[in-house]
Amino acid sequence: MSSDLDEDQLLADSSEEGSSDEESVGEGTPGAGSLGGEGGISLGGHQRAGAASFFASAGADEDDDDDDSGEGDAEEDMDVDEEVLQSELDVVNNKLASEPYSYDLYLEKIRILKGLGELDKLRSAREKMNVIYPLSPTLWIEWLQDEQKMLSVATDEEKEYVFTLMERAVKDYTSVEVWLEYINLCLSNMNEENGVVRCRDVFERALGCCGLNVAMGSLIWDTYRDFEAALLATMVTEEQQLEQEKRFIALCKRQLAVPLLGMKNTFNLLKNKIDIDENVESAYKKALDRLKYLESWEAKLVQTSEGSQKSSIYNDYIAQEQKFKSNPARIQCLYERAITDSPLDAQLWLDYIDYLTKDLKIPDLIMDICERAVRNCSWTLTVWLKYLWAVETFIPIDESIEYDDGQRFDKMKTVFEKALTYCGTGDQAGTLWLKYLEFLRRRIDYEKSLDPKKVEILRKTFTAAETHLLQLVQEPNDFISQILQFQARFESNLIKGMTGEIREMWKAIFNRGYGQYYRVWAQYLTLEIKYGADVKRVRAELGRAMLQIQDDPQSVADFWLNFERDYGDLISQSVAEAKISKALENMVYPNPGQNYTNKNYGQKDYRQNNEQGKNKKRKWQQSDEMLNNAVPPKREKPTPIFDTVDGLDNMFKMPAVPKPKFVKSSSNDSAKTEQPPPGPVKHDSSKDNRTVFVSNLHFSADESMIKGFFSEVGTVEEVRLVKDFKLRSKGFGYVVFEKLESHANALKMDRKPLEGRPVFVSKCDPDKNTRQVQFKYSTALEKNKLFVKGLPFSMSQEDLRKLFAEFGALKDCRLVANRTGRSKGIAYLEFENASHAAAAILKTDGSVIDGRTISVSISNPPAKNEGKSIQPSYFSKATATTDPLQRRERNVFVPRSLQVHPKSDAPTADLTTNPPPTAPKSNDDFRKLFMKK
């Protein structure tokens, strides 16, 4: 026996060590089980008692001396309870038939079946629930403990089923408690063949998953150490003892090098049992110093119970560990803890996948996390896109077999079809179809010999995608447009040419409503130039494009001119310029005598050869005539821009109100004088705490209507409605209440409709510097609140509440309306708990209501400034806009003098100093200036 380990002392202190560790970590935490079943060695932890019946109470004592009458009463009570439970079970089964994805109904069914003692039905219910949802550690432990109660009379097949359950349990979430259940199961079956080997294997796997868990990792380490210490006492030969002693010492040294809560107690316990050399002590001190820093983060996690706040703490915790360049395994452990505590936070899963892809780069691990992510956040499109990317990236293909990628193709198809069932709205389905089509196209190498089967699969998929999307959306639609263009480009690239059939495909695209967009034409024209090799045809198509494009005629004009620069001559370029000028002129004034807004105002004008242009005098010629005239002509009053647009002057006109009353003159009955408008009211700041500011009022709303509107919250002392000089309401004003408490209640009426328009109610704050816009709704992630879009505009708030009430109790239902009171087609629904919200998503997301497909998701509004700093994701195109057919910015056609230019970093001129005086200029001086231009 080695001198650095006193075996007698070690065995004598085994029970003391167990109690010390439990005190350092916390009471009531699971410890090690018995080692080996009957005749096994106790490790100081809790022992599992065999259950005589499946759901026998652990602490129940039977009294054999009970009289017969007592037993009879108990049996009657049990019969009554069973009848009640059976009745409840029937109700739950009926509900599950119509709501097969209800999380709460499955929990209720499991509770009832457990009360009835129906083991087979209970197991079946749990299996069905686990097919749909990953089970939380609490649910797994409850299931595993129920199954283990029957192991004493179980067959080998039933025992193997329990071990299989353990493997499934540790895959859903990384939980110390679940791993301890697995360890206890192995210890209780250690006497079987290879039992010790299996125990060590499970211990090492548990350490790999939870050994770096600062808060609870010591439970695994201590149990493992007790296990090896107990084995040491069973060694017979000296050789076996030496080998086991080395294994035990190595394990102790490994534990001391890991920063864990309670490591001081562990060090004090082990320093008298093994030799602590310099290296071990140095590693221990380094880990202890690191623990002092980590304890502050662990304290924050313990003090926080709210999910979104805990996710934020985990994100900061992980960021600090990455900044510290911590062990990647420690960062992975933190991510596992984070997703266990916040499994519905999709961004956490995405960050985890990105970290694994960038740092660890282990394909099997990345695939496993992606699969777990889509099980937890099945409604999140970006998670499915990550999974599709991982399948294509990490599933290998056999390069030795030509055209062989069957395993990758089958997996990709399976994942895509599953994603399509969960993300079934128009936009989501369109994105998924495009990603799948891109994958199928990448299977085809244009430079190598083509596989006809792959080409045929891609062509059929193009058709299937178009057919499916037409069932979800109406044309013109961006995703349908992209798919049609993708197909046409593919056919051209496949044969490296343009045929009549391919041109017919483009013609069909233009005729389906996409010919008005420049981007569609640009792709077609580029292919014609690349493969067509017919300059005349390209010129003819450019002429058609110039007449059809509505969103960006200037760009097609530039395209045409660039084409002539590259392939044309002087004559063809002159003809092109003339056609462009005529087309642009017709767009501005299609009918003589009718005024239109010039859509290309402020853009470059190519109307150089236009006949009208020849008759017009240039600016410098007009300037010469004006300078030579003794009396310059009077300036005409410019016509307002908005007056030139038909109907625009009536769009924002306020409704007519009754004319102000007139007072008869005393000298002449027919003479009438208008009442003067009321003068300004002096502000009384003492009433500010009883005053609210109301805006977005209907113009017909008068003082009496406003008083009646606020009468439910208190007595209104005064209503000051702001009016113009014609005594018409401006749509806003001030309401003063008699009592202070009425003011607070009035603020709660914000956005309540009056005369069909939502009234905006806010505090009265005359100081613009301190005035703030108060938003009463949360802008963070709320797992119990849903965001619904795509609703029919005719749907009322009551109809919406009825639609979602079947999934659980609603705390709030808010249908968002614009300033006119018209529904925007979006709404927010707040449930009592997150499980009801999750059930509502699974049932209603992608459903069709009155011909419109609605989208339902967890409410997580982006920050206001997020759009300025957001970077394109891995899957998004790096373009300025997410809509390829979106029009340009509105200020493109605004006159230059009215455009708001971005601020420059160049130093501004000093306006405080006047420029030096200059001599007055004569007419000749002005003429010279104009001649220079």
PDB file of N, CA and C in Angstrom, residues 706-785:
ATOM      1  N   ILE A 706     -66.581  64.693 -25.299  1.00  0.00           N
ATOM      2  CA  ILE A 706     -65.349  64.355 -24.575  1.00  0.00           C
ATOM      3  C   ILE A 706     -65.634  64.203 -23.086  1.00  0.00           C
ATOM      4  N   LYS A 707     -66.508  65.078 -22.551  1.00  0.00           N
ATOM      5  CA  LYS A 707     -66.888  64.940 -21.145  1.00  0.00           C
ATOM      6  C   LYS A 707     -67.566  63.598 -20.888  1.00  0.00           C
ATOM      7  N   GLY A 708     -68.473  63.220 -21.780  1.00  0.00           N
ATOM      8  CA  GLY A 708     -69.141  61.938 -21.625  1.00  0.00           C
ATOM      9  C   GLY A 708     -68.187  60.765 -21.744  1.00  0.00           C
ATOM     10  N   PHE A 709     -67.175  60.922 -22.593  1.00  0.00           N
ATOM     11  CA  PHE A 709     -66.180  59.862 -22.796  1.00  0.00           C
ATOM     12  C   PHE A 709     -65.396  59.594 -21.512  1.00  0.00           C
ATOM     13  N   PHE A 710     -65.027  60.664 -20.784  1.00  0.00           N
ATOM     14  CA  PHE A 710     -64.215  60.518 -19.575  1.00  0.00           C
ATOM     15  C   PHE A 710     -65.052  60.464 -18.295  1.00  0.00           C
ATOM     16  N   SER A 711     -66.366  60.485 -18.416  1.00  0.00           N
ATOM     17  CA  SER A 711     -67.204  60.516 -17.213  1.00  0.00           C
ATOM     18  C   SER A 711     -67.072  59.245 -16.379  1.00  0.00           C
ATOM     19  N   GLU A 712     -66.695  58.135 -17.003  1.00  0.00           N
ATOM     20  CA  GLU A 712     -66.608  56.874 -16.257  1.00  0.00           C
ATOM     21  C   GLU A 712     -65.437  56.838 -15.286  1.00  0.00           C
ATOM     22  N   VAL A 713     -64.452  57.731 -15.448  1.00  0.00           N
ATOM     23  CA  VAL A 713     -63.292  57.732 -14.549  1.00  0.00           C
ATOM     24  C   VAL A 713     -63.368  58.845 -13.510  1.00  0.00           C
ATOM     25  N   GLY A 714     -64.295  59.780 -13.656  1.00  0.00           N
ATOM     26  CA  GLY A 714     -64.402  60.862 -12.686  1.00  0.00           C
ATOM     27  C   GLY A 714     -65.068  62.090 -13.282  1.00  0.00           C
ATOM     28  N   THR A 715     -65.302  63.064 -12.412  1.00  0.00           N
ATOM     29  CA  THR A 715     -65.964  64.293 -12.844  1.00  0.00           C
ATOM     30  C   THR A 715     -64.975  65.189 -13.575  1.00  0.00           C
ATOM     31  N   VAL A 716     -65.391  65.649 -14.767  1.00  0.00           N
ATOM     32  CA  VAL A 716     -64.543  66.515 -15.581  1.00  0.00           C
ATOM     33  C   VAL A 716     -64.826  67.963 -15.215  1.00  0.00           C
ATOM     34  N   GLU A 717     -63.790  68.672 -14.841  1.00  0.00           N
ATOM     35  CA  GLU A 717     -63.927  70.081 -14.476  1.00  0.00           C
ATOM     36  C   GLU A 717     -63.948  70.987 -15.702  1.00  0.00           C
ATOM     37  N   GLU A 718     -63.123  70.662 -16.683  1.00  0.00           N
ATOM     38  CA  GLU A 718     -62.996  71.550 -17.836  1.00  0.00           C
ATOM     39  C   GLU A 718     -62.456  70.764 -19.021  1.00  0.00           C
ATOM     40  N   VAL A 719     -62.936  71.114 -20.226  1.00  0.00           N
ATOM     41  CA  VAL A 719     -62.417  70.571 -21.472  1.00  0.00           C
ATOM     42  C   VAL A 719     -61.981  71.736 -22.347  1.00  0.00           C
ATOM     43  N   ARG A 720     -60.689  71.780 -22.687  1.00  0.00           N
ATOM     44  CA  ARG A 720     -60.170  72.846 -23.554  1.00  0.00           C
ATOM     45  C   ARG A 720     -59.805  72.218 -24.895  1.00  0.00           C
ATOM     46  N   LEU A 721     -60.702  72.336 -25.847  1.00  0.00           N
ATOM     47  CA  LEU A 721     -60.501  71.781 -27.176  1.00  0.00           C
ATOM     48  C   LEU A 721     -59.832  72.834 -28.050  1.00  0.00           C
ATOM     49  N   VAL A 722     -58.685  72.526 -28.596  1.00  0.00           N
ATOM     50  CA  VAL A 722     -57.938  73.483 -29.417  1.00  0.00           C
ATOM     51  C   VAL A 722     -58.599  73.595 -30.784  1.00  0.00           C
ATOM     52  N   LYS A 723     -58.867  74.856 -31.220  1.00  0.00           N
ATOM     53  CA  LYS A 723     -59.565  75.104 -32.483  1.00  0.00           C
ATOM     54  C   LYS A 723     -58.779  76.092 -33.329  1.00  0.00           C
ATOM     55  N   ASP A 724     -59.094  76.094 -34.632  1.00  0.00           N
ATOM     56  CA  ASP A 724     -58.444  77.040 -35.528  1.00  0.00           C
ATOM     57  C   ASP A 724     -59.234  78.346 -35.560  1.00  0.00           C
ATOM     58  N   PHE A 725     -58.832  79.258 -36.465  1.00  0.00           N
ATOM     59  CA  PHE A 725     -59.467  80.581 -36.483  1.00  0.00           C
ATOM     60  C   PHE A 725     -60.907  80.520 -36.962  1.00  0.00           C
ATOM     61  N   LYS A 726     -61.314  79.392 -37.596  1.00  0.00           N
ATOM     62  CA  LYS A 726     -62.698  79.226 -38.014  1.00  0.00           C
ATOM     63  C   LYS A 726     -63.502  78.405 -37.007  1.00  0.00           C
ATOM     64  N   LEU A 727     -62.942  78.258 -35.814  1.00  0.00           N
ATOM     65  CA  LEU A 727     -63.599  77.527 -34.719  1.00  0.00           C
ATOM     66  C   LEU A 727     -63.810  76.051 -35.038  1.00  0.00           C
ATOM     67  N   ARG A 728     -62.930  75.494 -35.880  1.00  0.00           N
ATOM     68  CA  ARG A 728     -62.985  74.060 -36.156  1.00  0.00           C
ATOM     69  C   ARG A 728     -61.977  73.338 -35.259  1.00  0.00           C
ATOM     70  N   SER A 729     -62.372  72.174 -34.788  1.00  0.00           N
ATOM     71  CA  SER A 729     -61.494  71.409 -33.908  1.00  0.00           C
ATOM     72  C   SER A 729     -60.233  70.974 -34.647  1.00  0.00           C
ATOM     73  N   LYS A 730     -59.090  71.047 -33.951  1.00  0.00           N
ATOM     74  CA  LYS A 730     -57.822  70.572 -34.503  1.00  0.00           C
ATOM     75  C   LYS A 730     -57.524  69.118 -34.129  1.00  0.00           C
ATOM     76  N   GLY A 731     -58.434  68.498 -33.391  1.00  0.00           N
ATOM     77  CA  GLY A 731     -58.255  67.086 -33.066  1.00  0.00           C
ATOM     78  C   GLY A 731     -57.475  66.821 -31.802  1.00  0.00           C
ATOM     79  N   PHE A 732     -57.199  67.834 -30.999  1.00  0.00           N
ATOM     80  CA  PHE A 732     -56.517  67.603 -29.732  1.00  0.00           C
ATOM     81  C   PHE A 732     -56.946  68.663 -28.731  1.00  0.00           C
ATOM     82  N   GLY A 733     -56.654  68.415 -27.456  1.00  0.00           N
ATOM     83  CA  GLY A 733     -57.053  69.351 -26.413  1.00  0.00           C
ATOM     84  C   GLY A 733     -56.619  68.868 -25.045  1.00  0.00           C
ATOM     85  N   TYR A 734     -57.199  69.483 -24.013  1.00  0.00           N
ATOM     86  CA  TYR A 734     -56.820  69.191 -22.627  1.00  0.00           C
ATOM     87  C   TYR A 734     -58.087  68.933 -21.824  1.00  0.00           C
ATOM     88  N   VAL A 735     -58.022  67.964 -20.913  1.00  0.00           N
ATOM     89  CA  VAL A 735     -59.151  67.624 -20.047  1.00  0.00           C
ATOM     90  C   VAL A 735     -58.672  67.732 -18.602  1.00  0.00           C
ATOM     91  N   VAL A 736     -59.377  68.573 -17.814  1.00  0.00           N
ATOM     92  CA  VAL A 736     -59.023  68.793 -16.415  1.00  0.00           C
ATOM     93  C   VAL A 736     -60.067  68.099 -15.549  1.00  0.00           C
ATOM     94  N   PHE A 737     -59.613  67.300 -14.575  1.00  0.00           N
ATOM     95  CA  PHE A 737     -60.507  66.587 -13.678  1.00  0.00           C
ATOM     96  C   PHE A 737     -60.560  67.296 -12.324  1.00  0.00           C
ATOM     97  N   GLU A 738     -61.653  67.042 -11.608  1.00  0.00           N
ATOM     98  CA  GLU A 738     -61.806  67.656 -10.291  1.00  0.00           C
ATOM     99  C   GLU A 738     -60.907  66.979  -9.259  1.00  0.00           C
ATOM    100  N   LYS A 739     -60.736  65.651  -9.375  1.00  0.00           N
ATOM    101  CA  LYS A 739     -59.968  64.906  -8.379  1.00  0.00           C
ATOM    102  C   LYS A 739     -58.697  64.323  -9.009  1.00  0.00           C
ATOM    103  N   LEU A 740     -57.691  64.178  -8.165  1.00  0.00           N
ATOM    104  CA  LEU A 740     -56.396  63.700  -8.635  1.00  0.00           C
ATOM    105  C   LEU A 740     -56.452  62.235  -9.072  1.00  0.00           C
ATOM    106  N   GLU A 741     -57.244  61.405  -8.362  1.00  0.00           N
ATOM    107  CA  GLU A 741     -57.284  59.990  -8.705  1.00  0.00           C
ATOM    108  C   GLU A 741     -57.918  59.750 -10.075  1.00  0.00           C
ATOM    109  N   SER A 742     -58.759  60.683 -10.509  1.00  0.00           N
ATOM    110  CA  SER A 742     -59.359  60.542 -11.840  1.00  0.00           C
ATOM    111  C   SER A 742     -58.304  60.646 -12.930  1.00  0.00           C
ATOM    112  N   HIS A 743     -57.260  61.411 -12.659  1.00  0.00           N
ATOM    113  CA  HIS A 743     -56.188  61.598 -13.643  1.00  0.00           C
ATOM    114  C   HIS A 743     -55.511  60.263 -13.965  1.00  0.00           C
ATOM    115  N   ALA A 744     -55.201  59.473 -12.943  1.00  0.00           N
ATOM    116  CA  ALA A 744     -54.532  58.177 -13.164  1.00  0.00           C
ATOM    117  C   ALA A 744     -55.435  57.213 -13.919  1.00  0.00           C
ATOM    118  N   ASN A 745     -56.727  57.216 -13.592  1.00  0.00           N
ATOM    119  CA  ASN A 745     -57.659  56.332 -14.291  1.00  0.00           C
ATOM    120  C   ASN A 745     -57.848  56.754 -15.739  1.00  0.00           C
ATOM    121  N   ALA A 746     -57.772  58.050 -15.992  1.00  0.00           N
ATOM    122  CA  ALA A 746     -57.930  58.536 -17.365  1.00  0.00           C
ATOM    123  C   ALA A 746     -56.786  58.067 -18.251  1.00  0.00           C
ATOM    124  N   LEU A 747     -55.586  57.988 -17.698  1.00  0.00           N
ATOM    125  CA  LEU A 747     -54.438  57.538 -18.493  1.00  0.00           C
ATOM    126  C   LEU A 747     -54.607  56.095 -18.956  1.00  0.00           C
ATOM    127  N   LYS A 748     -55.380  55.311 -18.198  1.00  0.00           N
ATOM    128  CA  LYS A 748     -55.617  53.921 -18.583  1.00  0.00           C
ATOM    129  C   LYS A 748     -56.554  53.803 -19.779  1.00  0.00           C
ATOM    130  N   MET A 749     -57.215  54.919 -20.140  1.00  0.00           N
ATOM    131  CA  MET A 749     -58.126  54.906 -21.284  1.00  0.00           C
ATOM    132  C   MET A 749     -57.402  55.209 -22.585  1.00  0.00           C
ATOM    133  N   ASP A 750     -56.087  55.228 -22.552  1.00  0.00           N
ATOM    134  CA  ASP A 750     -55.302  55.496 -23.759  1.00  0.00           C
ATOM    135  C   ASP A 750     -55.658  54.507 -24.864  1.00  0.00           C
ATOM    136  N   ARG A 751     -55.940  55.050 -26.053  1.00  0.00           N
ATOM    137  CA  ARG A 751     -56.279  54.298 -27.268  1.00  0.00           C
ATOM    138  C   ARG A 751     -57.668  53.661 -27.225  1.00  0.00           C
ATOM    139  N   LYS A 752     -58.503  54.095 -26.312  1.00  0.00           N
ATOM    140  CA  LYS A 752     -59.894  53.652 -26.331  1.00  0.00           C
ATOM    141  C   LYS A 752     -60.632  54.436 -27.416  1.00  0.00           C
ATOM    142  N   PRO A 753     -61.455  53.788 -28.233  1.00  0.00           N
ATOM    143  CA  PRO A 753     -62.048  54.488 -29.379  1.00  0.00           C
ATOM    144  C   PRO A 753     -63.162  55.461 -28.974  1.00  0.00           C
ATOM    145  N   LEU A 754     -63.222  56.554 -29.705  1.00  0.00           N
ATOM    146  CA  LEU A 754     -64.293  57.549 -29.609  1.00  0.00           C
ATOM    147  C   LEU A 754     -64.654  57.954 -31.023  1.00  0.00           C
ATOM    148  N   GLU A 755     -65.896  57.735 -31.389  1.00  0.00           N
ATOM    149  CA  GLU A 755     -66.350  58.009 -32.751  1.00  0.00           C
ATOM    150  C   GLU A 755     -65.506  57.236 -33.779  1.00  0.00           C
ATOM    151  N   GLY A 756     -65.121  56.011 -33.410  1.00  0.00           N
ATOM    152  CA  GLY A 756     -64.386  55.171 -34.339  1.00  0.00           C
ATOM    153  C   GLY A 756     -62.903  55.416 -34.420  1.00  0.00           C
ATOM    154  N   ARG A 757     -62.373  56.372 -33.650  1.00  0.00           N
ATOM    155  CA  ARG A 757     -60.932  56.654 -33.683  1.00  0.00           C
ATOM    156  C   ARG A 757     -60.336  56.433 -32.301  1.00  0.00           C
ATOM    157  N   PRO A 758     -59.147  55.807 -32.208  1.00  0.00           N
ATOM    158  CA  PRO A 758     -58.515  55.625 -30.897  1.00  0.00           C
ATOM    159  C   PRO A 758     -58.025  56.959 -30.345  1.00  0.00           C
ATOM    160  N   VAL A 759     -58.399  57.258 -29.118  1.00  0.00           N
ATOM    161  CA  VAL A 759     -58.007  58.515 -28.477  1.00  0.00           C
ATOM    162  C   VAL A 759     -56.684  58.292 -27.748  1.00  0.00           C
ATOM    163  N   PHE A 760     -55.700  59.139 -28.040  1.00  0.00           N
ATOM    164  CA  PHE A 760     -54.403  59.060 -27.371  1.00  0.00           C
ATOM    165  C   PHE A 760     -54.451  59.926 -26.119  1.00  0.00           C
ATOM    166  N   VAL A 761     -54.235  59.312 -24.964  1.00  0.00           N
ATOM    167  CA  VAL A 761     -54.302  60.016 -23.684  1.00  0.00           C
ATOM    168  C   VAL A 761     -52.918  59.965 -23.038  1.00  0.00           C
ATOM    169  N   SER A 762     -52.400  61.123 -22.657  1.00  0.00           N
ATOM    170  CA  SER A 762     -51.075  61.187 -22.039  1.00  0.00           C
ATOM    171  C   SER A 762     -51.058  62.276 -20.979  1.00  0.00           C
ATOM    172  N   LYS A 763     -49.986  62.302 -20.200  1.00  0.00           N
ATOM    173  CA  LYS A 763     -49.844  63.308 -19.157  1.00  0.00           C
ATOM    174  C   LYS A 763     -49.647  64.692 -19.766  1.00  0.00           C
ATOM    175  N   CYS A 764     -50.084  65.684 -19.042  1.00  0.00           N
ATOM    176  CA  CYS A 764     -49.905  67.070 -19.478  1.00  0.00           C
ATOM    177  C   CYS A 764     -48.546  67.567 -18.980  1.00  0.00           C
ATOM    178  N   ASP A 765     -47.657  67.839 -19.918  1.00  0.00           N
ATOM    179  CA  ASP A 765     -46.323  68.337 -19.582  1.00  0.00           C
ATOM    180  C   ASP A 765     -45.984  69.473 -20.537  1.00  0.00           C
ATOM    181  N   PRO A 766     -46.132  70.726 -20.108  1.00  0.00           N
ATOM    182  CA  PRO A 766     -45.878  71.855 -21.010  1.00  0.00           C
ATOM    183  C   PRO A 766     -44.420  71.961 -21.441  1.00  0.00           C
ATOM    184  N   ASP A 767     -43.497  71.424 -20.665  1.00  0.00           N
ATOM    185  CA  ASP A 767     -42.077  71.547 -20.979  1.00  0.00           C
ATOM    186  C   ASP A 767     -41.691  70.492 -22.019  1.00  0.00           C
ATOM    187  N   LYS A 768     -41.311  70.931 -23.215  1.00  0.00           N
ATOM    188  CA  LYS A 768     -40.960  70.001 -24.280  1.00  0.00           C
ATOM    189  C   LYS A 768     -39.675  69.234 -23.980  1.00  0.00           C
ATOM    190  N   ASN A 769     -38.816  69.813 -23.159  1.00  0.00           N
ATOM    191  CA  ASN A 769     -37.542  69.163 -22.857  1.00  0.00           C
ATOM    192  C   ASN A 769     -37.719  67.948 -21.949  1.00  0.00           C
ATOM    193  N   THR A 770     -38.693  67.999 -21.063  1.00  0.00           N
ATOM    194  CA  THR A 770     -38.917  66.889 -20.122  1.00  0.00           C
ATOM    195  C   THR A 770     -40.029  65.966 -20.572  1.00  0.00           C
ATOM    196  N   ARG A 771     -40.745  66.350 -21.617  1.00  0.00           N
ATOM    197  CA  ARG A 771     -41.867  65.547 -22.080  1.00  0.00           C
ATOM    198  C   ARG A 771     -41.358  64.253 -22.690  1.00  0.00           C
ATOM    199  N   GLN A 772     -41.965  63.156 -22.304  1.00  0.00           N
ATOM    200  CA  GLN A 772     -41.565  61.851 -22.807  1.00  0.00           C
ATOM    201  C   GLN A 772     -42.790  61.094 -23.252  1.00  0.00           C
ATOM    202  N   VAL A 773     -42.567  60.267 -24.288  1.00  0.00           N
ATOM    203  CA  VAL A 773     -43.643  59.409 -24.762  1.00  0.00           C
ATOM    204  C   VAL A 773     -43.667  58.151 -23.907  1.00  0.00           C
ATOM    205  N   GLN A 774     -44.764  57.932 -23.253  1.00  0.00           N
ATOM    206  CA  GLN A 774     -44.892  56.769 -22.377  1.00  0.00           C
ATOM    207  C   GLN A 774     -45.508  55.618 -23.157  1.00  0.00           C
ATOM    208  N   PHE A 775     -44.840  54.475 -23.156  1.00  0.00           N
ATOM    209  CA  PHE A 775     -45.374  53.286 -23.807  1.00  0.00           C
ATOM    210  C   PHE A 775     -45.674  52.259 -22.733  1.00  0.00           C
ATOM    211  N   LYS A 776     -46.929  51.900 -22.627  1.00  0.00           N
ATOM    212  CA  LYS A 776     -47.351  51.115 -21.469  1.00  0.00           C
ATOM    213  C   LYS A 776     -47.191  49.610 -21.672  1.00  0.00           C
ATOM    214  N   TYR A 777     -46.734  49.198 -22.833  1.00  0.00           N
ATOM    215  CA  TYR A 777     -46.580  47.780 -23.099  1.00  0.00           C
ATOM    216  C   TYR A 777     -45.102  47.402 -23.110  1.00  0.00           C
ATOM    217  N   SER A 778     -44.812  46.173 -22.722  1.00  0.00           N
ATOM    218  CA  SER A 778     -43.426  45.707 -22.651  1.00  0.00           C
ATOM    219  C   SER A 778     -42.854  45.540 -24.055  1.00  0.00           C
ATOM    220  N   THR A 779     -41.550  45.815 -24.184  1.00  0.00           N
ATOM    221  CA  THR A 779     -40.862  45.630 -25.464  1.00  0.00           C
ATOM    222  C   THR A 779     -39.866  44.482 -25.403  1.00  0.00           C
ATOM    223  N   ALA A 780     -39.929  43.658 -24.350  1.00  0.00           N
ATOM    224  CA  ALA A 780     -39.015  42.519 -24.206  1.00  0.00           C
ATOM    225  C   ALA A 780     -39.746  41.228 -24.568  1.00  0.00           C
ATOM    226  N   LEU A 781     -39.016  40.132 -24.555  1.00  0.00           N
ATOM    227  CA  LEU A 781     -39.601  38.830 -24.852  1.00  0.00           C
ATOM    228  C   LEU A 781     -40.588  38.435 -23.761  1.00  0.00           C
ATOM    229  N   GLU A 782     -41.823  38.100 -24.155  1.00  0.00           N
ATOM    230  CA  GLU A 782     -42.864  37.656 -23.229  1.00  0.00           C
ATOM    231  C   GLU A 782     -43.415  36.338 -23.765  1.00  0.00           C
ATOM    232  N   LYS A 783     -43.088  35.258 -23.091  1.00  0.00           N
ATOM    233  CA  LYS A 783     -43.448  33.943 -23.594  1.00  0.00           C
ATOM    234  C   LYS A 783     -44.934  33.653 -23.486  1.00  0.00           C
ATOM    235  N   ASN A 784     -45.639  34.403 -22.645  1.00  0.00           N
ATOM    236  CA  ASN A 784     -47.078  34.196 -22.520  1.00  0.00           C
ATOM    237  C   ASN A 784     -47.869  35.148 -23.402  1.00  0.00           C
ATOM    238  N   LYS A 785     -47.192  35.969 -24.198  1.00  0.00           N
ATOM    239  CA  LYS A 785     -47.872  36.926 -25.072  1.00  0.00           C
ATOM    240  C   LYS A 785     -47.578  36.575 -26.525  1.00  0.00           C
TER     241      LYS A 785
END
